[in-house]
Amino acid sequence: MMFHSVQFMLLVALTFGAYWAVYRHKWQRMGVLLVASLAFYAAWKPGPLVLFIGYALVNFASGQALARLEKPWARKAVLLAALTWHLGGLFLFKYLDLVITSLARPGAVLLVLGNLVALYGVAMLLAWVVGRWRIVTQVGAVVGALAVYAALAWWASWRLLEVLDGIDWPEPPRQVNLLLPVGLSFVAFQAVSYVVDVYRGDASGRYTLFHHLVFKLFFPQVVAGPIVRSKDLMDHIDETPSMTPEEGAWGLFRIAQGVAKKLLIADVMGVALIDRVYANPQNFSSLECVLATIAYTFYIYFDFSAYSDIAIGAAALFGFKFPENFNKPYHGRNLFEFWNRWHVSLSTWLRDYLYRPLGGNQGTRFQTLRNTMLVMSFGGLWHGATGPAGPTWKYLLWGAIHGVLLMLTRVKWWVFGKPKYEHWWQVAIGWSWMMFAVIFARVFFRADSVDKALDVFRQMLKGSLSTANVSSLAWGGMAAALVFYFVPRPVFVFAGETFVKLPVVARAAALVALGLIIRQIASFETQPYVYFQF
């Protein structure tokens, strides 16, 4: 049941009516939400609900235990047991086949990991250099070390791969091929955040099992986030909800905005250009491969932010306020600003539950770079281990690329100082580097495998400039994406406020008109949301 489908809209409408009919009675309204959430997920595959209910049971039991236990060793034991269940389930369903498949060609895996470790070592060396040498020598060391590494790595990697592939490795076991539950990564991280918050004293452990079931399965966010924490949902379940007509209209506006972003912009670019190019990059020119990658950079923003808009709008219809998940990420002036604006619920989760516990940037420079690399690699791996071509390390590689680039950004700041962006050209340089880094890494994120990503890069380097395969529909989708993205935020606020102030009949007419426009333009088969697979 897609978020932009008629079935989902009907589910929201029926749930809305039943919920507000019993809103004064806590258990009845919680029951309405739980039944609707079970029905929503069962429309995908009912089997994984057993796993998600298990997550709720473990959080309920561990929360109750942590609320009662006082001895530190006992509390740590409960925390460790809960984390083992949550992350163990994630590993079993999401990463086990990747590990098994990697055993079939360990040479390639060792090569990838070896290169990442080597590049990490270069960055650590640069951190040491920055702390001890003069500025001129620092710049020379940075450029020289990277140039030497690039030259040696390119030559040695493939020679080493030939040697490793020549080894008679043991026969690996067969893949398990477990069905990956939709939204497992979001549910697992949400479960981890709750039990850690209770352990830290930041959340209550006294919630009932009913609270936990609603928290884990609440249908607007169960399959693709945002990664909601207990303070955003569970803390408010007991409160009698309230909603003004204006708040309800604003929720509808967010839903409509999300549907439009998905069907009129994201899917148009995906079907008209991106999917075709990445399926067979050798059939397209260099410029067409570049255009498809730039288009994908905006596609994934519109696709995922559309889902978040619908989730936030749907939750608002039931009196819940979810945090925003995007804040104009391509407005960032450097990669750090990008990650503070992109998929905010994941970025803040990684910050609060991994980066800061590791020490953040409060330790030595070595530790700061180490923490950055570990967190970004883990964040990449969170996105998955399976692509259309089967198990793949491409998401880990994507995260590690961002980790390395963030480390180099920090090293640059240590050398030259953090830019203050006082002049337009400083902003332009920072923004250009950020966009180049993001677009470059997106190739690995979109391609079916690492080998396919390399095929795209090879095609880009041929230098052919034809755009004969870019249809008018593709050009229109890209133009709409640029216009819609760079429109100032006050314009959207004004549009929303105008919609809210319209009479009910006018609002209904506007929504019907949007539906007719979508039906006219989006005549192709709609695409699943990218983050549903995670």
XYZ file of C-alpha atoms in Angstrom:
534
model
C 0.000 0.000 0.000
C 1.889 3.016 -1.321
C 1.551 6.334 0.498
C 0.251 8.034 -2.638
C -2.284 5.276 -3.417
C -6.064 5.579 -3.192
C -6.048 2.697 -0.699
C -3.787 4.629 1.677
C -5.895 7.771 1.425
C -8.999 5.675 2.171
C -7.257 4.118 5.191
C -6.347 7.582 6.494
C -9.921 8.806 6.025
C -11.517 5.807 7.774
C -8.992 5.903 10.618
C -9.458 9.663 10.977
C -13.231 9.279 11.384
C -12.994 6.397 13.862
C -10.183 8.036 15.857
C -11.930 11.346 16.414
C -15.199 9.588 17.194
C -13.572 8.090 20.334
C -10.778 10.617 20.919
C -11.821 11.267 24.532
C -11.209 7.618 25.452
C -7.528 6.678 25.521
C -7.773 2.925 25.039
C -10.342 3.153 22.272
C -8.378 5.687 20.241
C -5.152 3.695 20.772
C -7.036 0.619 19.576
C -8.117 2.445 16.417
C -4.514 3.421 15.645
C -3.227 -0.081 16.338
C -5.841 -1.796 14.159
C -5.203 0.665 11.314
C -1.437 0.164 11.635
C -1.754 -3.633 11.591
C -3.990 -3.431 8.525
C -1.582 -1.072 6.774
C 1.462 -3.291 7.288
C -0.444 -6.512 6.591
C -1.256 -5.081 3.158
C 2.493 -5.470 2.424
C 3.341 -8.759 4.118
C 1.755 -9.835 7.399
C 4.616 -12.165 8.416
C 7.109 -9.480 9.560
C 4.543 -8.172 12.047
C 5.615 -11.039 14.309
C 9.158 -9.607 14.355
C 7.947 -6.056 15.008
C 5.678 -7.234 17.819
C 8.770 -8.972 19.208
C 10.604 -5.654 19.180
C 7.711 -4.096 21.112
C 7.699 -6.948 23.652
C 11.454 -6.662 24.237
C 11.243 -2.891 24.691
C 8.294 -3.269 27.038
C 10.109 -5.865 29.183
C 13.459 -4.043 29.143
C 11.821 -0.684 29.902
C 9.976 -2.151 32.898
C 13.178 -3.816 34.136
C 15.317 -0.675 33.746
C 12.687 1.350 35.621
C 12.932 -1.012 38.599
C 16.583 -2.098 38.689
C 19.154 0.025 40.491
C 22.381 -1.977 40.341
C 24.570 -0.764 37.456
C 25.610 -4.259 36.347
C 21.983 -5.418 36.171
C 20.917 -2.359 34.164
C 23.811 -2.855 31.750
C 22.862 -6.517 31.334
C 19.285 -5.568 30.418
C 20.515 -2.910 27.994
C 22.953 -5.341 26.369
C 20.268 -8.027 26.005
C 17.812 -5.582 24.390
C 20.436 -4.188 21.998
C 21.485 -7.720 21.054
C 17.897 -8.551 20.121
C 17.292 -5.337 18.188
C 20.571 -5.277 16.266
C 20.747 -9.061 15.974
C 17.398 -9.132 14.197
C 18.580 -6.362 11.899
C 21.761 -8.304 11.074
C 19.946 -11.597 10.509
C 17.409 -10.251 8.030
C 19.492 -7.555 6.370
C 23.183 -8.453 6.401
C 23.566 -12.224 6.779
C 23.377 -12.898 3.043
C 25.939 -10.153 2.387
C 28.390 -11.860 4.726
C 27.715 -15.259 3.128
C 28.086 -13.888 -0.407
C 31.295 -12.098 0.530
C 32.800 -15.429 1.495
C 32.499 -16.443 -2.171
C 34.925 -13.687 -3.204
C 36.847 -12.607 -0.112
C 39.589 -11.066 -2.224
C 37.339 -8.265 -3.458
C 36.037 -7.611 0.056
C 39.557 -7.457 1.462
C 40.486 -5.072 -1.334
C 37.618 -2.663 -0.618
C 38.157 -2.741 3.131
C 41.924 -2.424 2.670
C 41.534 0.698 0.548
C 39.180 2.247 3.081
C 41.608 1.508 5.918
C 44.501 2.900 3.861
C 42.664 6.122 3.045
C 41.637 6.426 6.690
C 45.311 6.041 7.581
C 46.237 8.840 5.182
C 43.689 11.125 6.831
C 45.044 10.223 10.264
C 48.570 10.985 9.064
C 47.377 14.350 7.822
C 45.874 15.038 11.250
C 49.276 14.366 12.792
C 50.954 16.576 10.188
C 48.530 19.428 10.805
C 49.291 19.364 14.500
C 53.070 19.621 14.078
C 54.205 21.355 10.866
C 54.042 24.866 9.520
C 51.229 25.947 7.230
C 53.193 25.750 3.939
C 54.446 22.295 4.780
C 50.941 21.262 5.849
C 49.435 22.138 2.477
C 52.208 20.302 0.647
C 51.744 17.259 2.844
C 47.988 17.190 2.222
C 48.307 17.414 -1.566
C 51.308 15.098 -1.734
C 49.874 12.384 0.475
C 46.612 12.266 -1.446
C 48.372 12.217 -4.823
C 50.723 9.420 -3.766
C 47.832 7.424 -2.313
C 45.683 7.816 -5.441
C 48.491 6.713 -7.754
C 49.571 3.725 -5.679
C 46.043 2.614 -4.815
C 44.905 2.561 -8.443
C 47.910 0.482 -9.547
C 48.193 -1.829 -6.556
C 44.508 -2.554 -6.036
C 43.945 -4.481 -9.248
C 47.249 -6.321 -9.002
C 46.339 -7.336 -5.465
C 42.858 -8.382 -6.601
C 44.394 -10.745 -9.175
C 46.480 -12.344 -6.453
C 43.590 -12.646 -3.993
C 41.240 -14.072 -6.608
C 43.866 -16.688 -7.444
C 43.708 -18.132 -3.939
C 41.662 -21.310 -3.584
C 39.233 -20.062 -0.948
C 36.913 -22.522 0.856
C 33.440 -23.022 -0.619
C 31.027 -20.561 1.098
C 27.678 -21.664 2.530
C 24.457 -21.027 0.629
C 22.514 -17.805 1.045
C 19.627 -17.861 3.501
C 17.439 -15.496 1.393
C 15.270 -14.330 4.294
C 12.493 -11.914 3.418
C 13.584 -8.401 4.417
C 10.708 -6.794 6.347
C 9.778 -3.386 4.947
C 10.935 -0.653 7.348
C 13.045 -2.956 9.549
C 15.942 -0.486 9.833
C 13.641 2.309 10.994
C 11.867 0.104 13.549
C 15.158 -1.297 14.877
C 16.756 2.143 15.317
C 13.590 3.441 16.944
C 13.658 0.498 19.358
C 17.337 1.071 20.143
C 16.772 4.765 20.843
C 13.990 3.980 23.319
C 15.879 1.426 25.403
C 19.008 3.627 25.476
C 16.915 6.657 26.505
C 15.365 4.668 29.365
C 18.819 3.489 30.443
C 20.064 7.096 30.436
C 16.998 8.332 32.301
C 15.728 10.366 29.358
C 12.525 8.342 28.859
C 10.036 6.509 31.060
C 10.137 2.736 31.322
C 6.584 2.494 32.692
C 4.692 2.424 29.405
C 2.305 -0.443 28.742
C 2.703 -2.999 25.985
C -0.147 -1.241 24.175
C 1.920 1.968 24.114
C 4.882 0.100 22.659
C 2.818 -1.556 19.953
C 1.383 1.771 18.801
C 4.840 3.364 18.999
C 6.463 0.673 16.838
C 3.652 0.184 14.326
C 2.090 3.660 13.915
C 1.316 3.491 10.203
C 2.388 6.977 9.009
C 6.024 6.248 9.884
C 6.519 2.487 10.261
C 7.974 1.702 6.821
C 10.285 4.661 6.102
C 10.455 6.920 9.123
C 11.117 9.565 10.218
C 12.899 7.743 13.054
C 10.518 8.923 15.768
C 11.612 8.901 19.406
C 9.403 8.283 22.406
C 9.187 11.994 23.239
C 7.639 12.615 19.807
C 4.917 9.976 20.041
C 4.728 7.791 23.133
C 4.848 10.722 25.556
C 1.751 12.165 23.864
C -0.394 9.038 23.502
C -1.934 9.519 26.952
C -2.818 13.149 26.254
C -6.309 13.862 24.974
C -5.656 14.993 21.396
C -6.863 18.259 19.974
C -6.843 19.635 16.459
C -8.174 22.885 15.058
C -9.642 23.045 11.538
C -6.565 25.004 10.482
C -4.217 22.284 11.792
C -6.219 19.637 9.955
C -6.077 21.642 6.734
C -2.325 22.059 7.149
C -1.978 18.275 7.518
C -3.895 17.799 4.262
C -1.689 20.376 2.560
C 1.461 18.474 3.608
C -0.001 15.230 2.281
C -0.919 16.877 -1.033
C 2.526 18.459 -1.255
C 4.170 15.076 -0.722
C 2.023 13.359 -3.349
C 2.833 16.092 -5.880
C 6.582 15.911 -5.179
C 6.546 12.145 -5.610
C 4.378 11.752 -8.710
C 4.950 14.998 -10.616
C 8.687 15.407 -10.035
C 10.530 12.383 -8.630
C 8.837 9.635 -10.634
C 8.952 11.668 -13.850
C 12.755 11.964 -13.619
C 13.111 8.343 -12.541
C 11.124 6.830 -15.386
C 12.121 9.270 -18.131
C 15.895 9.292 -17.540
C 17.503 7.893 -14.385
C 16.338 4.273 -14.551
C 17.164 4.000 -18.252
C 20.696 5.364 -17.870
C 21.630 3.321 -14.816
C 20.236 0.115 -16.335
C 22.588 0.348 -19.346
C 25.052 3.253 -18.972
C 27.053 2.091 -22.001
C 24.131 3.071 -24.238
C 24.265 6.721 -23.166
C 26.705 9.575 -23.635
C 28.941 11.005 -20.935
C 26.759 14.084 -20.583
C 23.610 11.951 -20.310
C 25.211 9.915 -17.505
C 26.128 13.143 -15.715
C 22.623 14.547 -16.177
C 21.062 11.314 -14.883
C 23.264 11.430 -11.778
C 22.418 15.081 -11.098
C 18.757 14.247 -11.665
C 19.034 11.339 -9.214
C 20.496 13.662 -6.605
C 17.290 15.673 -6.755
C 15.126 12.601 -7.328
C 16.081 11.009 -4.025
C 15.435 14.289 -2.216
C 11.952 14.671 -3.696
C 11.151 10.972 -3.255
C 12.168 10.752 0.394
C 11.016 14.216 1.444
C 7.671 13.436 -0.224
C 7.279 10.409 2.026
C 8.243 12.517 5.043
C 5.702 15.200 4.049
C 2.933 12.590 3.850
C 4.008 10.984 7.145
C 4.118 14.358 8.937
C 0.780 15.418 7.439
C -0.938 12.116 8.266
C 0.379 12.171 11.845
C -0.885 15.750 12.221
C -4.404 14.556 11.380
C -4.295 12.503 14.583
C -2.857 15.262 16.741
C 0.812 14.217 16.641
C 3.631 16.531 15.631
C 6.545 14.750 13.984
C 9.939 16.475 13.588
C 10.925 17.747 10.158
C 13.247 15.372 8.309
C 14.712 17.723 5.678
C 15.867 21.312 5.756
C 16.947 22.299 2.238
C 19.986 19.953 2.312
C 21.441 21.215 -0.979
C 21.686 24.685 0.531
C 24.592 23.484 2.677
C 27.897 25.292 2.257
C 29.932 22.232 3.219
C 29.363 18.525 3.841
C 28.804 19.012 7.567
C 25.966 21.433 6.845
C 24.564 19.002 4.288
C 24.369 16.228 6.878
C 22.760 18.569 9.392
C 19.987 19.157 6.839
C 19.630 15.731 5.168
C 17.537 12.908 6.716
C 17.664 14.752 10.008
C 16.114 11.957 12.077
C 18.915 9.562 11.010
C 21.694 12.164 11.319
C 20.638 13.112 14.847
C 20.226 9.430 15.763
C 23.803 8.702 14.661
C 24.987 11.777 16.551
C 23.200 10.975 19.819
C 23.600 7.194 19.937
C 26.942 6.602 18.232
C 29.065 9.687 17.548
C 28.809 11.305 20.967
C 29.140 8.017 22.931
C 32.357 7.388 20.969
C 33.637 10.779 22.129
C 32.487 12.978 19.251
C 34.979 15.742 18.545
C 35.925 16.224 22.187
C 38.991 13.978 22.100
C 42.209 14.141 20.123
C 42.276 14.806 16.414
C 42.937 11.137 15.797
C 39.828 10.212 17.771
C 37.710 12.843 16.021
C 38.608 11.468 12.586
C 38.122 7.890 13.755
C 34.675 8.675 15.133
C 33.660 10.454 11.937
C 34.725 7.524 9.768
C 33.049 4.908 11.964
C 29.764 6.797 12.169
C 29.506 7.512 8.453
C 30.455 3.939 7.517
C 27.840 2.623 9.933
C 25.311 5.092 8.543
C 26.020 3.847 5.032
C 25.683 0.220 6.090
C 22.350 1.047 7.802
C 20.919 1.739 4.359
C 21.261 -1.890 3.472
C 23.295 -4.691 1.994
C 21.136 -5.720 -0.956
C 20.584 -4.132 -4.336
C 18.727 -5.223 -7.470
C 21.766 -7.357 -8.395
C 21.867 -9.085 -4.999
C 23.964 -8.559 -1.853
C 26.306 -5.582 -2.204
C 28.758 -3.455 -0.227
C 27.814 -0.340 -2.175
C 26.026 1.363 0.737
C 28.996 0.844 3.049
C 31.224 2.279 0.340
C 28.875 5.258 -0.088
C 28.958 5.953 3.651
C 32.743 5.502 3.797
C 33.195 7.967 0.923
C 31.248 10.555 2.903
C 33.295 9.664 5.982
C 36.580 10.225 4.158
C 35.362 13.504 2.618
C 34.171 14.744 6.018
C 37.554 13.857 7.512
C 39.340 15.749 4.755
C 37.008 18.704 5.274
C 37.877 18.758 8.948
C 41.603 18.467 8.179
C 41.261 21.387 5.747
C 39.649 23.427 8.522
C 42.496 22.570 10.856
C 44.963 23.761 8.225
C 43.257 26.910 6.959
C 40.666 27.588 9.672
C 36.920 27.111 9.423
C 35.508 29.356 6.673
C 33.262 32.194 7.803
C 31.503 32.563 4.437
C 31.685 36.344 4.599
C 31.930 36.723 0.796
C 29.816 35.291 -2.002
C 32.765 33.514 -3.592
C 33.462 31.639 -0.339
C 29.869 30.440 -0.314
C 30.099 29.512 -4.011
C 33.285 27.481 -3.534
C 31.951 25.709 -0.453
C 28.594 24.948 -2.091
C 30.231 23.701 -5.307
C 32.497 21.309 -3.425
C 29.578 20.042 -1.334
C 27.407 19.396 -4.389
C 30.232 17.699 -6.274
C 30.924 15.396 -3.323
C 27.238 14.525 -2.870
C 26.656 13.903 -6.590
C 29.852 11.844 -6.920
C 28.861 9.560 -4.027
C 25.293 9.222 -5.361
C 26.617 7.103 -8.242
C 27.438 4.309 -5.789
C 24.117 4.784 -3.999
C 22.020 4.481 -7.175
C 23.934 1.884 -9.177
C 22.859 -1.738 -8.798
C 26.360 -2.714 -7.674
C 29.872 -1.328 -7.272
C 30.775 -2.720 -10.718
C 27.791 -0.906 -12.258
C 28.884 2.325 -10.551
C 32.344 1.967 -12.094
C 30.691 1.440 -15.499
C 28.869 4.760 -15.048
C 32.121 6.546 -14.178
C 33.896 5.020 -17.200
C 31.115 6.237 -19.450
C 31.314 9.710 -17.927
C 35.040 9.915 -18.661
C 34.621 9.256 -22.404
C 33.701 12.900 -22.947
C 30.763 12.444 -25.327
C 28.295 15.342 -25.156
C 25.154 14.122 -26.907
C 21.758 14.576 -25.229
C 19.725 12.780 -27.909
C 18.347 10.295 -25.380
C 17.035 12.956 -22.986
C 13.326 13.312 -23.712
C 11.273 16.459 -23.268
C 9.585 14.761 -20.317
C 12.972 14.276 -18.658
C 13.954 17.897 -19.296
C 10.610 19.010 -17.879
C 11.042 16.863 -14.759
C 14.539 18.234 -14.116
C 13.386 21.818 -14.663
C 10.467 21.307 -12.272
C 12.821 19.811 -9.687
C 15.168 22.804 -9.829
C 12.356 25.340 -9.672
C 10.485 23.548 -6.900
C 13.617 23.011 -4.827
C 15.047 26.533 -5.099
C 11.749 28.323 -4.518
C 12.225 30.226 -1.219
C 10.632 28.615 1.830
C 8.292 31.607 2.485
C 6.555 30.790 -0.807
C 5.618 27.332 0.488
C 4.522 28.795 3.800
C 2.348 31.320 1.976
C 0.846 28.581 -0.218
C 0.067 26.504 2.848
C -1.483 29.419 4.717
C -3.581 30.290 1.665
C -4.830 26.699 1.403
C -5.693 26.647 5.109
C -7.736 29.860 4.799
C -9.770 28.622 1.845
C -13.372 27.499 2.414
C -13.808 23.740 2.725
C -15.371 23.509 -0.730
C -12.445 25.393 -2.285
C -9.932 23.135 -0.511
C -11.722 20.057 -1.805
C -11.752 21.503 -5.317
C -8.007 22.216 -5.106
C -7.278 18.622 -4.035
C -9.465 17.244 -6.825
C -7.674 19.474 -9.345
C -4.311 18.189 -8.095
C -5.548 14.626 -8.518
C -6.627 15.297 -12.093
C -3.278 16.914 -12.935
C -1.423 13.932 -11.504
C -3.614 11.529 -13.479
C -2.908 13.465 -16.674
C 0.867 13.780 -16.261
C 1.842 10.686 -14.262
C 0.399 8.145 -16.698
C 3.330 5.749 -16.155
C 3.605 3.103 -13.447
C 4.547 4.795 -10.176
C 7.796 3.834 -8.485
C 8.209 2.523 -4.912
C 9.716 4.996 -2.433
C 13.500 4.552 -2.358
C 13.667 4.290 1.431
C 11.007 1.550 1.592
C 13.826 -0.934 0.860
C 15.730 0.117 3.979
